[in-house]
């Protein structure tokens, strides 16, 4: 039986038999398309985690599945319906259904497709020749279905196409008073314009939102192996997942573009699918928007990220917040970038589609938007964004102008790596015409000691100064002249700092550059650095005190950070770990207060922080600060920091028994030093290398170095000389030449005391105590060791003793008894326990197991709990690389090869019990 109804004199045929009937005729075909469940694809990814959520919420009054176009909303609903065999009335909406009369007729007709009984109830209503309205038909439907014997589900697909208020109001009423065994399922691209809060409060709402519909990497891989069989590597699948950001429609377009075709590489995949994706997004997402929204998207999609103020700048629209709210509400591929929802971006594929279109159709608009964005970002201090948009404009002169204006700000932030990277992007012919850019590059390169490059550039500019500065006027021309004078004057201090006199540097430079404010931080750094190279701590301390007022009152953040780092080193070398730590903590707080806590400026402090942790034997922190600091130093090509941090990390790895990492750090610092061509830097690094070689038991390299060096204690005193003397002393001890060793240490100690180098005095005293014990075998060493222990206790120096443990273990035991008979030492027990191992007591190690650190035990407990490395990193607040390093050390110490073996061995040894 079929029932024919009319709408505006157009016959509509209702097939009473439900989905199994076979209606005929054009009108019947229309109803069958709109009111039947879309056919399930024979091959589709089953999304169990989502269908399980829908199943759990199947008793909800309302189920909403909301997501991007092509995100799999309909497929998900079909999976759920098919798996649970749900009785469904399906209504696929289109724009014509905004006619209220037509909407309610189709709504009734869809309900009639469930079974014959319901069809017979709605048929008389459909035969009436009158206009249907919400207030009339909804109460009628409620009465008809109040006594349903089973649950039924009304599915409204593509509800985002409905904008008629009468329909929205009628459905809101229907939802409120719907029969208890009736459920509504709404599929929409946009947030539905119905009040949902009361359903959420009553737990009568189940929601699947856009983020839930994104494919995971595992689902993406299954899609390309099971649905669109294309041979892709794991890396290519991961890259596609990242590129499409889990958008199912994008993956389908990529898959269809590849079907039956050969594949060269991932670039081939993306290029083949680009046009299909672009056409789909433009047709389905952009063209259907109101004109103002369309203009907004076409403008802001040219930006990598944006906020309300930037959108106003590039669009000129004052109602930007309302437009952004519209985009979010309607799931128009807008993605929030922070929890405050102040920064946004579009889906990569939408951005690329828009950019391609605008760049081809209106290149002038494209360039204008990029320039506006670059200027806005620069004014607000987002220099990475500013330079990226400047170069995207393809206006190289504009980009060069922006770099000239803002590179100094990068230098103040110590973002040397970014500065050099952006300068390298300027075309050579443009760069060579810009003397100011070339001078800025010289200023940045000083950190990497690329001094020959700098000297040649300065000579070239100086030789044609008038022509070189001709393009600049006013303050820019003055800055060019000041930079040239400054760089020429300070270059010798970087070429061979040990052979230059800085006593009059500041006064001399002020005569050359009357207003030296932009360079004051650099000048003070050079002066203090000179005193530190000469190991003259009193002079360095006085210079820092003298500069403190000016630096703290200035707006030069970079100068403040450099001052803090230098003062932290001076305090530490003077033997005060506590004051050094206080300075570093205060400076990190200052950066956070300035909103610069995430800038590279903090990495200037990391070497000092790493050494503090090292001397207090917190090897985990020392490793973390040292590793991160080295990574940035290498990016910034900061030669001094690269050498210093490789030196520190070599000691850390050596203490952990990681010999390959130790060798890598040793070779790294030596290679960098030699690359500079600086004799002083090479000599200092050779001393570091010699001592590390001795610690590894390699006397040959150190002996060769000593024969070449021919060190004399009468040489001029300097930082380098101290380390050369200590390397020589280390060799003498291992050679058994204790008389010469004691004499050298006595002389060196007197020099260090006169310069207040108390940290080095501690090192010397420990070593001297070992030499006295080896020479005389009586109690003469006890006073020296007591002096060292008492000093160490005041600041928490531990690592100095551990380094000399093989030499001083037995003397520590004797000294411990000597001190305990007197005033005692709270630090002594810990030092003795750490240094006096069975190996150091008797020359052989008992057993094969080395003690795990507290951090290693924590990592092992997490691994024993079943956590994966990535989860361990998150729970322990460390990097994945650090987890792997700890795990490697755990395996070495427990003499195992796998995680499971480590856990079993730790359980056998009772390492994982509480309190360990």
mmCIF file of C-alpha atoms in Angstrom, residues 338-622:
data_model
loop_
_atom_site.group_PDB
_atom_site.id
_atom_site.type_symbol
_atom_site.label_atom_id
_atom_site.label_comp_id
_atom_site.label_asym_id
_atom_site.label_seq_id
_atom_site.Cartn_x
_atom_site.Cartn_y
_atom_site.Cartn_z
ATOM 1 C CA UNK A 338 45.777 28.171 23.660
ATOM 2 C CA UNK A 339 43.493 27.416 26.569
ATOM 3 C CA UNK A 340 42.395 31.051 26.808
ATOM 4 C CA UNK A 341 41.188 30.816 23.197
ATOM 5 C CA UNK A 342 42.916 34.082 22.284
ATOM 6 C CA UNK A 343 45.076 32.724 19.454
ATOM 7 C CA UNK A 344 43.689 30.755 16.540
ATOM 8 C CA UNK A 345 44.605 29.180 13.231
ATOM 9 C CA UNK A 346 42.815 27.340 10.449
ATOM 10 C CA UNK A 347 43.228 23.722 9.485
ATOM 11 C CA UNK A 348 46.358 23.452 7.317
ATOM 12 C CA UNK A 349 44.429 22.237 4.291
ATOM 13 C CA UNK A 350 41.967 25.122 4.406
ATOM 14 C CA UNK A 351 44.800 27.637 4.802
ATOM 15 C CA UNK A 352 46.680 26.201 1.845
ATOM 16 C CA UNK A 353 43.563 26.137 -0.327
ATOM 17 C CA UNK A 354 42.827 29.808 0.398
ATOM 18 C CA UNK A 355 46.447 30.939 0.028
ATOM 19 C CA UNK A 356 46.793 29.245 -3.308
ATOM 20 C CA UNK A 357 43.617 30.876 -4.597
ATOM 21 C CA UNK A 358 44.376 34.394 -3.327
ATOM 22 C CA UNK A 359 47.992 34.274 -4.493
ATOM 23 C CA UNK A 360 46.941 33.282 -8.017
ATOM 24 C CA UNK A 361 43.884 35.490 -8.360
ATOM 25 C CA UNK A 362 44.894 38.588 -6.373
ATOM 26 C CA UNK A 363 48.675 38.663 -5.737
ATOM 27 C CA UNK A 364 48.572 42.328 -4.720
ATOM 28 C CA UNK A 365 46.115 41.532 -1.896
ATOM 29 C CA UNK A 366 48.285 38.579 -0.839
ATOM 30 C CA UNK A 367 51.385 40.779 -0.531
ATOM 31 C CA UNK A 368 49.462 43.534 1.260
ATOM 32 C CA UNK A 369 48.088 41.165 3.914
ATOM 33 C CA UNK A 370 51.536 39.626 4.493
ATOM 34 C CA UNK A 371 53.101 43.079 4.965
ATOM 35 C CA UNK A 372 50.349 44.221 7.344
ATOM 36 C CA UNK A 373 50.753 41.052 9.396
ATOM 37 C CA UNK A 374 54.550 41.411 9.482
ATOM 38 C CA UNK A 375 54.331 44.977 10.795
ATOM 39 C CA UNK A 376 51.711 44.068 13.414
ATOM 40 C CA UNK A 377 53.735 41.112 14.707
ATOM 41 C CA UNK A 378 56.922 43.202 14.808
ATOM 42 C CA UNK A 379 55.247 46.026 16.773
ATOM 43 C CA UNK A 380 54.010 43.509 19.322
ATOM 44 C CA UNK A 381 57.365 41.746 19.689
ATOM 45 C CA UNK A 382 56.544 38.500 17.845
ATOM 46 C CA UNK A 383 59.626 38.677 15.647
ATOM 47 C CA UNK A 384 59.627 35.101 14.353
ATOM 48 C CA UNK A 385 56.086 35.622 12.992
ATOM 49 C CA UNK A 386 57.002 39.079 11.719
ATOM 50 C CA UNK A 387 59.982 37.929 9.650
ATOM 51 C CA UNK A 388 58.109 34.876 8.340
ATOM 52 C CA UNK A 389 55.300 37.056 6.981
ATOM 53 C CA UNK A 390 57.772 39.642 5.680
ATOM 54 C CA UNK A 391 59.515 37.057 3.511
ATOM 55 C CA UNK A 392 56.169 35.493 2.538
ATOM 56 C CA UNK A 393 55.247 38.841 0.976
ATOM 57 C CA UNK A 394 58.068 38.214 -1.542
ATOM 58 C CA UNK A 395 58.977 41.890 -1.156
ATOM 59 C CA UNK A 396 62.669 41.457 -0.357
ATOM 60 C CA UNK A 397 63.318 45.160 0.258
ATOM 61 C CA UNK A 398 60.448 45.272 2.765
ATOM 62 C CA UNK A 399 61.823 42.187 4.508
ATOM 63 C CA UNK A 400 65.312 43.746 4.644
ATOM 64 C CA UNK A 401 63.898 46.974 6.110
ATOM 65 C CA UNK A 402 62.095 45.017 8.828
ATOM 66 C CA UNK A 403 65.245 43.050 9.688
ATOM 67 C CA UNK A 404 67.280 46.244 9.978
ATOM 68 C CA UNK A 405 64.731 47.635 12.430
ATOM 69 C CA UNK A 406 64.252 44.574 14.608
ATOM 70 C CA UNK A 407 67.422 42.433 14.523
ATOM 71 C CA UNK A 408 68.815 44.465 17.489
ATOM 72 C CA UNK A 409 65.821 43.303 19.542
ATOM 73 C CA UNK A 410 66.706 39.687 18.722
ATOM 74 C CA UNK A 411 70.244 40.361 19.893
ATOM 75 C CA UNK A 412 68.957 41.835 23.148
ATOM 76 C CA UNK A 413 66.994 38.617 23.634
ATOM 77 C CA UNK A 414 70.132 36.604 22.836
ATOM 78 C CA UNK A 415 68.255 34.925 19.998
ATOM 79 C CA UNK A 416 71.433 34.714 17.953
ATOM 80 C CA UNK A 417 70.375 31.567 16.104
ATOM 81 C CA UNK A 418 67.170 33.179 14.795
ATOM 82 C CA UNK A 419 68.960 36.372 13.829
ATOM 83 C CA UNK A 420 71.559 34.583 11.722
ATOM 84 C CA UNK A 421 68.913 32.309 10.203
ATOM 85 C CA UNK A 422 66.753 35.207 9.011
ATOM 86 C CA UNK A 423 69.730 37.198 7.741
ATOM 87 C CA UNK A 424 70.727 34.179 5.646
ATOM 88 C CA UNK A 425 67.336 34.331 3.885
ATOM 89 C CA UNK A 426 68.004 37.788 2.446
ATOM 90 C CA UNK A 427 69.069 37.442 -1.220
ATOM 91 C CA UNK A 428 72.799 38.042 -1.620
ATOM 92 C CA UNK A 429 72.418 41.068 -3.908
ATOM 93 C CA UNK A 430 70.032 42.731 -1.436
ATOM 94 C CA UNK A 431 72.182 41.814 1.569
ATOM 95 C CA UNK A 432 75.371 43.265 0.066
ATOM 96 C CA UNK A 433 73.594 46.592 -0.523
ATOM 97 C CA UNK A 434 72.604 46.804 3.145
ATOM 98 C CA UNK A 435 75.574 47.841 5.279
ATOM 99 C CA UNK A 436 73.432 47.883 8.422
ATOM 100 C CA UNK A 437 72.390 44.251 7.916
ATOM 101 C CA UNK A 438 76.009 43.259 7.355
ATOM 102 C CA UNK A 439 77.065 45.023 10.570
ATOM 103 C CA UNK A 440 74.269 43.343 12.513
ATOM 104 C CA UNK A 441 75.481 39.996 11.196
ATOM 105 C CA UNK A 442 79.020 40.801 12.414
ATOM 106 C CA UNK A 443 77.669 41.647 15.849
ATOM 107 C CA UNK A 444 75.829 38.296 15.999
ATOM 108 C CA UNK A 445 78.813 36.323 14.680
ATOM 109 C CA UNK A 446 81.113 37.505 17.463
ATOM 110 C CA UNK A 447 79.575 34.788 19.671
ATOM 111 C CA UNK A 448 80.817 32.139 17.265
ATOM 112 C CA UNK A 449 84.259 33.756 16.933
ATOM 113 C CA UNK A 450 84.002 33.863 13.127
ATOM 114 C CA UNK A 451 86.472 36.699 13.396
ATOM 115 C CA UNK A 452 88.059 36.546 9.956
ATOM 116 C CA UNK A 453 84.622 37.010 8.370
ATOM 117 C CA UNK A 454 83.984 39.982 10.630
ATOM 118 C CA UNK A 455 87.353 41.595 9.925
ATOM 119 C CA UNK A 456 86.873 41.284 6.147
ATOM 120 C CA UNK A 457 83.349 42.758 6.305
ATOM 121 C CA UNK A 458 84.427 45.711 8.441
ATOM 122 C CA UNK A 459 87.340 46.390 6.134
ATOM 123 C CA UNK A 460 85.061 46.336 3.081
ATOM 124 C CA UNK A 461 82.513 48.724 4.644
ATOM 125 C CA UNK A 462 85.211 51.020 6.023
ATOM 126 C CA UNK A 463 86.843 51.245 2.589
ATOM 127 C CA UNK A 464 83.672 52.657 1.017
ATOM 128 C CA UNK A 465 81.931 54.102 4.049
ATOM 129 C CA UNK A 466 80.310 57.050 2.237
ATOM 130 C CA UNK A 467 78.685 54.858 -0.409
ATOM 131 C CA UNK A 468 77.859 52.091 2.057
ATOM 132 C CA UNK A 469 75.907 54.431 4.350
ATOM 133 C CA UNK A 470 74.370 56.561 1.578
ATOM 134 C CA UNK A 471 70.990 54.800 1.622
ATOM 135 C CA UNK A 472 70.479 55.550 5.330
ATOM 136 C CA UNK A 473 69.361 58.753 6.997
ATOM 137 C CA UNK A 474 69.077 60.099 10.534
ATOM 138 C CA UNK A 475 69.274 57.570 13.368
ATOM 139 C CA UNK A 476 69.934 54.645 11.014
ATOM 140 C CA UNK A 477 73.031 56.301 9.580
ATOM 141 C CA UNK A 478 74.255 57.127 13.107
ATOM 142 C CA UNK A 479 73.683 53.507 14.137
ATOM 143 C CA UNK A 480 75.749 52.312 11.159
ATOM 144 C CA UNK A 481 78.649 54.538 12.143
ATOM 145 C CA UNK A 482 78.409 53.557 15.827
ATOM 146 C CA UNK A 483 78.257 49.844 15.030
ATOM 147 C CA UNK A 484 81.258 50.098 12.715
ATOM 148 C CA UNK A 485 83.298 51.988 15.333
ATOM 149 C CA UNK A 486 82.272 49.616 18.117
ATOM 150 C CA UNK A 487 83.064 46.449 16.165
ATOM 151 C CA UNK A 488 86.425 47.757 14.961
ATOM 152 C CA UNK A 489 87.398 48.747 18.491
ATOM 153 C CA UNK A 490 86.324 45.563 20.320
ATOM 154 C CA UNK A 491 87.423 43.035 17.699
ATOM 155 C CA UNK A 492 90.954 42.658 19.218
ATOM 156 C CA UNK A 493 89.395 41.747 22.578
ATOM 157 C CA UNK A 494 87.748 38.730 20.947
ATOM 158 C CA UNK A 495 90.736 37.803 18.776
ATOM 159 C CA UNK A 496 93.117 37.334 21.714
ATOM 160 C CA UNK A 497 91.424 38.479 24.944
ATOM 161 C CA UNK A 498 94.321 37.414 27.173
ATOM 162 C CA UNK A 499 96.696 39.822 25.460
ATOM 163 C CA UNK A 500 94.546 42.962 25.620
ATOM 164 C CA UNK A 501 94.034 45.611 28.268
ATOM 165 C CA UNK A 502 90.432 46.550 29.059
ATOM 166 C CA UNK A 503 91.163 49.144 31.748
ATOM 167 C CA UNK A 504 90.207 52.059 29.543
ATOM 168 C CA UNK A 505 87.811 50.304 27.161
ATOM 169 C CA UNK A 506 84.631 51.972 28.389
ATOM 170 C CA UNK A 507 86.109 55.502 28.457
ATOM 171 C CA UNK A 508 87.788 55.080 25.064
ATOM 172 C CA UNK A 509 84.626 53.807 23.439
ATOM 173 C CA UNK A 510 82.598 56.684 24.888
ATOM 174 C CA UNK A 511 84.938 59.104 23.132
ATOM 175 C CA UNK A 512 84.355 57.263 19.846
ATOM 176 C CA UNK A 513 80.612 56.745 20.408
ATOM 177 C CA UNK A 514 79.337 59.553 22.685
ATOM 178 C CA UNK A 515 75.995 57.853 23.402
ATOM 179 C CA UNK A 516 77.105 54.306 24.151
ATOM 180 C CA UNK A 517 73.821 53.106 25.661
ATOM 181 C CA UNK A 518 73.092 50.465 22.973
ATOM 182 C CA UNK A 519 76.577 49.019 23.526
ATOM 183 C CA UNK A 520 76.980 49.390 27.287
ATOM 184 C CA UNK A 521 75.962 45.808 28.041
ATOM 185 C CA UNK A 522 78.465 44.462 25.533
ATOM 186 C CA UNK A 523 81.251 46.682 26.906
ATOM 187 C CA UNK A 524 80.675 45.585 30.506
ATOM 188 C CA UNK A 525 80.631 41.959 29.361
ATOM 189 C CA UNK A 526 84.011 42.389 27.659
ATOM 190 C CA UNK A 527 85.537 44.086 30.721
ATOM 191 C CA UNK A 528 84.309 41.435 33.166
ATOM 192 C CA UNK A 529 85.234 38.658 30.742
ATOM 193 C CA UNK A 530 88.796 40.007 30.585
ATOM 194 C CA UNK A 531 89.103 39.922 34.400
ATOM 195 C CA UNK A 532 87.715 36.374 34.498
ATOM 196 C CA UNK A 533 90.182 35.204 31.838
ATOM 197 C CA UNK A 534 92.962 36.650 34.023
ATOM 198 C CA UNK A 535 91.361 34.868 37.030
ATOM 199 C CA UNK A 536 91.212 38.186 38.855
ATOM 200 C CA UNK A 537 87.977 37.724 40.797
ATOM 201 C CA UNK A 538 88.273 40.858 42.993
ATOM 202 C CA UNK A 539 88.570 43.036 39.873
ATOM 203 C CA UNK A 540 85.711 41.217 38.174
ATOM 204 C CA UNK A 541 83.537 41.594 41.283
ATOM 205 C CA UNK A 542 84.264 45.310 41.524
ATOM 206 C CA UNK A 543 83.529 45.818 37.819
ATOM 207 C CA UNK A 544 80.189 44.044 38.214
ATOM 208 C CA UNK A 545 79.294 46.073 41.320
ATOM 209 C CA UNK A 546 80.179 49.272 39.486
ATOM 210 C CA UNK A 547 77.996 48.349 36.514
ATOM 211 C CA UNK A 548 75.051 47.016 38.547
ATOM 212 C CA UNK A 549 73.220 50.307 39.167
ATOM 213 C CA UNK A 550 73.351 51.374 35.524
ATOM 214 C CA UNK A 551 72.326 47.950 34.248
ATOM 215 C CA UNK A 552 69.482 47.426 36.729
ATOM 216 C CA UNK A 553 68.027 50.867 35.966
ATOM 217 C CA UNK A 554 68.249 50.422 32.201
ATOM 218 C CA UNK A 555 65.729 48.691 29.940
ATOM 219 C CA UNK A 556 68.440 46.461 28.485
ATOM 220 C CA UNK A 557 67.280 42.981 29.481
ATOM 221 C CA UNK A 558 70.185 41.338 27.684
ATOM 222 C CA UNK A 559 72.707 43.336 29.727
ATOM 223 C CA UNK A 560 70.893 42.334 32.936
ATOM 224 C CA UNK A 561 71.078 38.648 32.041
ATOM 225 C CA UNK A 562 74.760 38.820 31.091
ATOM 226 C CA UNK A 563 75.500 40.663 34.327
ATOM 227 C CA UNK A 564 73.654 37.996 36.324
ATOM 228 C CA UNK A 565 75.467 35.144 34.622
ATOM 229 C CA UNK A 566 78.874 36.771 35.241
ATOM 230 C CA UNK A 567 78.060 37.544 38.871
ATOM 231 C CA UNK A 568 76.791 33.977 39.405
ATOM 232 C CA UNK A 569 80.131 32.667 38.105
ATOM 233 C CA UNK A 570 82.150 35.075 40.248
ATOM 234 C CA UNK A 571 80.206 34.150 43.393
ATOM 235 C CA UNK A 572 80.621 30.437 42.665
ATOM 236 C CA UNK A 573 84.331 30.730 41.969
ATOM 237 C CA UNK A 574 84.637 32.654 45.227
ATOM 238 C CA UNK A 575 83.158 29.616 46.920
ATOM 239 C CA UNK A 576 79.562 30.738 47.436
ATOM 240 C CA UNK A 577 77.148 28.304 45.798
ATOM 241 C CA UNK A 578 74.231 29.764 47.768
ATOM 242 C CA UNK A 579 74.720 33.348 46.563
ATOM 243 C CA UNK A 580 75.281 32.133 43.023
ATOM 244 C CA UNK A 581 72.015 30.167 43.164
ATOM 245 C CA UNK A 582 70.122 33.158 44.581
ATOM 246 C CA UNK A 583 71.273 35.375 41.707
ATOM 247 C CA UNK A 584 70.200 32.828 39.111
ATOM 248 C CA UNK A 585 66.770 32.284 40.686
ATOM 249 C CA UNK A 586 66.139 36.027 40.952
ATOM 250 C CA UNK A 587 67.108 36.473 37.308
ATOM 251 C CA UNK A 588 64.776 33.715 36.115
ATOM 252 C CA UNK A 589 62.022 35.414 38.121
ATOM 253 C CA UNK A 590 62.893 38.716 36.458
ATOM 254 C CA UNK A 591 62.585 37.118 33.011
ATOM 255 C CA UNK A 592 59.201 35.640 33.915
ATOM 256 C CA UNK A 593 58.041 39.042 35.176
ATOM 257 C CA UNK A 594 59.111 40.578 31.885
ATOM 258 C CA UNK A 595 57.169 37.924 29.973
ATOM 259 C CA UNK A 596 60.410 36.507 28.566
ATOM 260 C CA UNK A 597 60.473 33.222 30.465
ATOM 261 C CA UNK A 598 60.313 31.189 27.247
ATOM 262 C CA UNK A 599 62.882 33.135 25.241
ATOM 263 C CA UNK A 600 66.473 31.987 24.590
ATOM 264 C CA UNK A 601 67.640 34.539 27.167
ATOM 265 C CA UNK A 602 67.179 31.958 29.916
ATOM 266 C CA UNK A 603 69.644 29.619 28.193
ATOM 267 C CA UNK A 604 72.425 32.119 28.944
ATOM 268 C CA UNK A 605 71.985 31.091 32.579
ATOM 269 C CA UNK A 606 71.917 27.335 31.978
ATOM 270 C CA UNK A 607 75.700 26.720 32.077
ATOM 271 C CA UNK A 608 75.929 28.390 35.491
ATOM 272 C CA UNK A 609 72.886 26.434 36.720
ATOM 273 C CA UNK A 610 74.349 23.173 35.406
ATOM 274 C CA UNK A 611 77.640 23.695 37.271
ATOM 275 C CA UNK A 612 75.784 24.476 40.509
ATOM 276 C CA UNK A 613 73.844 21.220 40.253
ATOM 277 C CA UNK A 614 77.030 19.341 39.358
ATOM 278 C CA UNK A 615 78.997 20.507 42.410
ATOM 279 C CA UNK A 616 76.051 19.614 44.655
ATOM 280 C CA UNK A 617 76.014 16.169 43.032
ATOM 281 C CA UNK A 618 72.530 16.603 41.537
ATOM 282 C CA UNK A 619 73.589 14.900 38.344
ATOM 283 C CA UNK A 620 70.102 14.732 36.845
ATOM 284 C CA UNK A 621 69.649 18.506 36.955
ATOM 285 C CA UNK A 622 73.204 19.048 35.800
#
